[in-house]
Coordinates of C-alpha atoms in Angstrom, one line a residue:
Chain A
Q1 CA -19.5 1.7 1.3
V2 CA -16.4 2.4 0.1
Q3 CA -15.4 1.7 -3.6
L4 CA -12.2 2.3 -5.5
V5 CA -12.2 1.3 -9.1
E6 CA -9.1 1.4 -11.3
S7 CA -8.9 1.4 -14.8
G8 CA -6.7 2.2 -17.8
G9 CA -4.3 -0.7 -17.6
G10 CA -3.2 -2.6 -20.6
V11 CA -0.2 -3.6 -22.6
V12 CA 2.2 -1.1 -23.9
Q13 CA 5.4 -0.8 -25.5
P14 CA 8.7 0.4 -23.7
G15 CA 9.1 4.3 -24.0
K16 CA 5.3 4.9 -24.5
S17 CA 2.6 6.5 -22.2
L18 CA -0.4 5.1 -20.2
R19 CA -2.9 6.8 -18.0
L20 CA -4.5 5.2 -15.0
S21 CA -8.0 6.4 -13.4
C22 CA -9.2 5.6 -10.0
A23 CA -13.0 6.3 -9.6
A24 CA -13.9 6.7 -5.9
S25 CA -17.2 6.5 -4.1
G26 CA -18.7 6.0 -0.7
F27 CA -16.7 8.5 1.0
T28 CA -15.9 12.5 1.1
F29 CA -13.1 12.1 -1.8
R30 CA -11.6 15.6 -1.2
D31 CA -11.0 15.3 2.3
F32 CA -8.5 12.5 2.0
G33 CA -5.0 12.0 0.4
M34 CA -4.7 9.3 -2.0
H35 CA -2.0 6.9 -3.1
W36 CA -1.0 4.8 -6.1
V37 CA 0.7 1.3 -4.9
R38 CA 1.8 -1.3 -7.6
Q39 CA 2.8 -5.2 -7.1
A40 CA 5.1 -6.6 -9.8
P41 CA 4.2 -10.2 -10.8
G42 CA 5.3 -12.5 -8.0
K43 CA 6.7 -9.7 -5.9
G44 CA 5.9 -7.4 -3.0
L45 CA 3.9 -4.3 -2.8
E46 CA 5.9 -1.0 -3.8
W47 CA 4.4 2.5 -3.0
V48 CA 4.3 4.9 -5.9
A49 CA 2.9 8.2 -5.1
I50 CA 0.8 10.3 -3.0
I51 CA -1.3 13.3 -3.3
S52 CA -3.0 15.6 -0.9
Y53 CA -6.6 16.2 -0.4
D54 CA -6.1 19.6 -2.0
E55 CA -3.6 18.6 -4.6
K56 CA -0.9 20.9 -3.2
S57 CA 1.5 18.3 -2.1
K58 CA 2.8 15.3 -4.1
Y59 CA 5.4 12.9 -3.5
Y60 CA 6.9 10.1 -5.3
A61 CA 9.1 6.9 -5.0
D62 CA 12.4 7.1 -6.5
S63 CA 11.9 4.6 -9.1
V64 CA 9.2 6.8 -10.8
K65 CA 10.1 10.4 -10.1
G66 CA 10.3 12.3 -13.0
R67 CA 8.2 9.8 -15.0
F68 CA 5.1 9.6 -13.3
T69 CA 2.6 12.3 -12.3
I70 CA -0.2 11.6 -9.8
S71 CA -3.2 14.1 -10.0
R72 CA -6.9 14.3 -9.0
D73 CA -10.2 15.9 -9.9
N74 CA -12.1 16.3 -6.6
S75 CA -15.2 17.3 -8.9
K76 CA -15.3 14.2 -10.4
N77 CA -13.9 11.9 -7.3
T78 CA -11.4 10.5 -9.3
L79 CA -7.5 10.2 -9.1
Y80 CA -5.1 10.0 -12.1
L81 CA -1.4 8.2 -12.5
Q82 CA 0.1 9.6 -15.7
M83 CA 2.8 7.2 -16.7
N84 CA 5.5 8.2 -19.3
S85 CA 8.6 6.8 -20.4
L86 CA 7.4 3.4 -19.3
R87 CA 9.9 0.7 -18.8
P88 CA 9.5 -3.1 -18.6
E89 CA 10.2 -2.9 -14.8
D90 CA 7.0 -0.8 -14.5
T91 CA 4.9 -3.9 -15.3
A92 CA 2.7 -4.6 -12.3
V93 CA -0.7 -4.5 -10.9
Y94 CA -1.4 -0.9 -9.9
Y95 CA -3.9 -0.3 -7.0
C96 CA -5.4 3.2 -5.7
A97 CA -5.8 3.5 -2.0
N98 CA -7.0 6.2 0.2
G99 CA -4.7 7.8 2.8
A100 CA -6.1 7.7 6.2
G101 CA -5.0 9.2 9.5
A102 CA -2.2 11.7 10.2
A103 CA -0.1 12.2 7.2
A104 CA -2.6 10.0 5.2
A105 CA -0.1 7.2 6.0
T106 CA -2.5 4.5 6.4
F107 CA -3.9 2.9 3.4
D108 CA -7.4 2.3 4.6
Y109 CA -9.1 0.9 1.4
W110 CA -7.9 -0.4 -1.8
G111 CA -9.1 -1.0 -5.2
Q112 CA -9.0 -4.4 -7.1
G113 CA -6.2 -3.1 -9.2
T114 CA -5.5 -2.8 -13.0
R115 CA -2.7 -4.6 -14.7
V116 CA -0.2 -2.9 -16.7
T117 CA 2.2 -4.5 -18.9
V118 CA 5.3 -2.9 -20.6
S119 CA 6.6 -5.1 -23.2
S120 CA 7.7 -4.8 -26.9
Chain B
Q1 CA 15.3 3.9 0.2
S2 CA 15.3 0.3 0.7
A3 CA 12.3 -1.6 1.7
L4 CA 11.6 -2.5 5.4
T5 CA 13.3 -5.7 6.3
Q6 CA 10.4 -8.6 7.1
P7 CA 11.4 -12.4 7.3
A8 CA 10.4 -14.1 3.8
S9 CA 8.4 -16.5 5.5
V10 CA 6.9 -18.0 8.9
S11 CA 4.8 -20.8 9.9
G12 CA 2.8 -22.2 12.7
S13 CA 0.2 -24.8 13.7
P14 CA -3.5 -24.1 14.4
G15 CA -4.0 -22.8 17.8
Q16 CA -0.3 -21.4 18.1
S17 CA 1.1 -17.7 18.0
I18 CA 3.4 -16.3 15.6
T19 CA 5.2 -13.1 15.3
I20 CA 6.3 -11.1 12.2
S21 CA 9.1 -8.5 12.5
C22 CA 9.3 -5.4 10.4
T23 CA 12.9 -3.5 10.8
G24 CA 13.3 -0.2 9.3
T25 CA 15.6 2.5 10.4
N26 CA 15.5 6.3 12.2
S27 CA 14.3 7.7 9.1
D28 CA 10.9 5.6 9.2
I29 CA 9.9 3.4 12.0
G30 CA 12.1 5.0 14.4
T31 CA 10.6 8.2 14.1
Y32 CA 7.0 7.9 13.5
N33 CA 4.2 5.6 14.8
F34 CA 2.6 5.4 11.3
V35 CA 3.3 1.8 11.1
S36 CA 0.4 -0.2 9.5
W37 CA 0.2 -3.9 8.3
Y38 CA -1.8 -5.5 5.7
Q39 CA -2.9 -8.9 5.0
Q40 CA -3.0 -10.2 1.2
R41 CA -4.5 -13.2 0.0
P42 CA -3.6 -14.7 -3.3
G43 CA -5.1 -12.6 -6.1
K44 CA -6.7 -10.1 -3.8
A45 CA -6.0 -6.6 -3.1
P46 CA -4.6 -6.0 0.4
K47 CA -6.6 -5.4 3.4
L48 CA -5.5 -3.1 6.3
I49 CA -5.5 -5.0 9.6
I50 CA -3.2 -2.7 11.9
S51 CA -2.6 0.9 11.5
D52 CA -0.5 3.5 13.7
V53 CA 1.4 0.4 15.1
T54 CA -1.3 -0.8 17.6
N55 CA -5.0 0.3 16.1
R56 CA -7.1 -2.5 15.0
P57 CA -9.8 -1.5 12.4
S58 CA -13.4 -2.4 13.1
G59 CA -14.1 -5.8 11.7
V60 CA -10.6 -7.3 12.2
S61 CA -10.1 -10.1 14.7
D62 CA -8.7 -9.1 18.0
R63 CA -6.4 -12.1 17.4
F64 CA -4.2 -9.5 15.5
S65 CA -2.0 -7.3 17.5
G66 CA 0.8 -4.6 16.6
S67 CA 3.7 -3.4 18.5
K68 CA 6.7 -1.4 18.2
S69 CA 10.4 -1.2 19.8
A70 CA 12.9 1.5 18.6
N71 CA 13.3 0.7 14.8
T72 CA 11.6 -2.5 14.8
A73 CA 7.6 -3.1 14.4
S74 CA 5.9 -6.5 14.9
L75 CA 2.7 -8.1 14.1
T76 CA 1.5 -11.1 16.4
I77 CA -1.5 -13.4 15.3
F78 CA -2.8 -15.4 18.4
G79 CA -4.5 -18.6 18.0
L80 CA -3.7 -19.3 14.3
Q81 CA -6.4 -20.3 12.0
A82 CA -6.2 -21.8 8.6
E83 CA -7.8 -18.6 7.3
D84 CA -4.7 -16.4 8.4
E85 CA -2.7 -18.1 5.8
A86 CA -1.7 -15.1 3.5
D87 CA 1.0 -12.7 2.6
Y88 CA 1.6 -9.8 5.5
Y89 CA 3.2 -6.6 4.6
C90 CA 4.3 -3.9 6.9
S91 CA 4.5 -0.2 5.9
S92 CA 5.9 3.2 7.5
Y93 CA 5.7 6.6 6.8
T94 CA 9.3 8.3 6.2
T95 CA 10.9 11.6 6.9
S96 CA 10.9 12.2 3.3
R97 CA 7.2 12.2 3.3
T98 CA 6.9 9.3 1.3
L99 CA 5.7 5.7 2.2
I100 CA 7.7 2.3 2.4
F101 CA 6.7 -1.1 2.4
G102 CA 8.3 -4.4 3.9
G103 CA 9.2 -7.1 1.5
G104 CA 6.4 -9.3 2.6
T105 CA 6.1 -12.4 4.9
K106 CA 4.2 -15.5 3.6
L107 CA 2.6 -17.2 6.7
T108 CA 1.9 -20.9 6.3
V109 CA -0.4 -22.6 8.8
L110 CA 0.7 -26.1 9.1

């Protein structure tokens, strides 16, 4: 069955960096675009970034553009999110999700999430 | 880009039907049929319940139905059950090749 397992979350000071990972199994990872989605405490879902199956295309939410970088290693079936210049408003649970359908616009399967807290 | 607009809350009694609206613009819902709906129970990851406006994934109850008209998509739940109580989110692809969510709707089964 499809499994997405995020890791790398934790408590970090404002201005610092963190790298999240998402290990995928149960499907052909290299065939799918992948997303990061976050959810601040008590708030709704916010889309963060998408990467195409071949890593050639990447798009970001305006709130993270220039600070976050999405990448993937298809040989390791792993998705990454490098987060730099972190701000308190980046505090959230971060989910990875695979992108199904045309334009990879459907979040077909989700991980359990990893919590990031940005605080001094 | 601003979030898609959903009502903050809806409620209904068991057996009734409810509809949750999701309003966007010509830059998202109005242009693409890439509208999805997700159910999220407390402390859990979201779960896909409707894709591409009307498609129901295998294993999702046929009590869930999606539709779209112009810039507004809708999720209807027929025959409400206690287990349907959850938060519901819509999402859409955009002309900027990004994705956008609605603010979420809390469904209460009375």
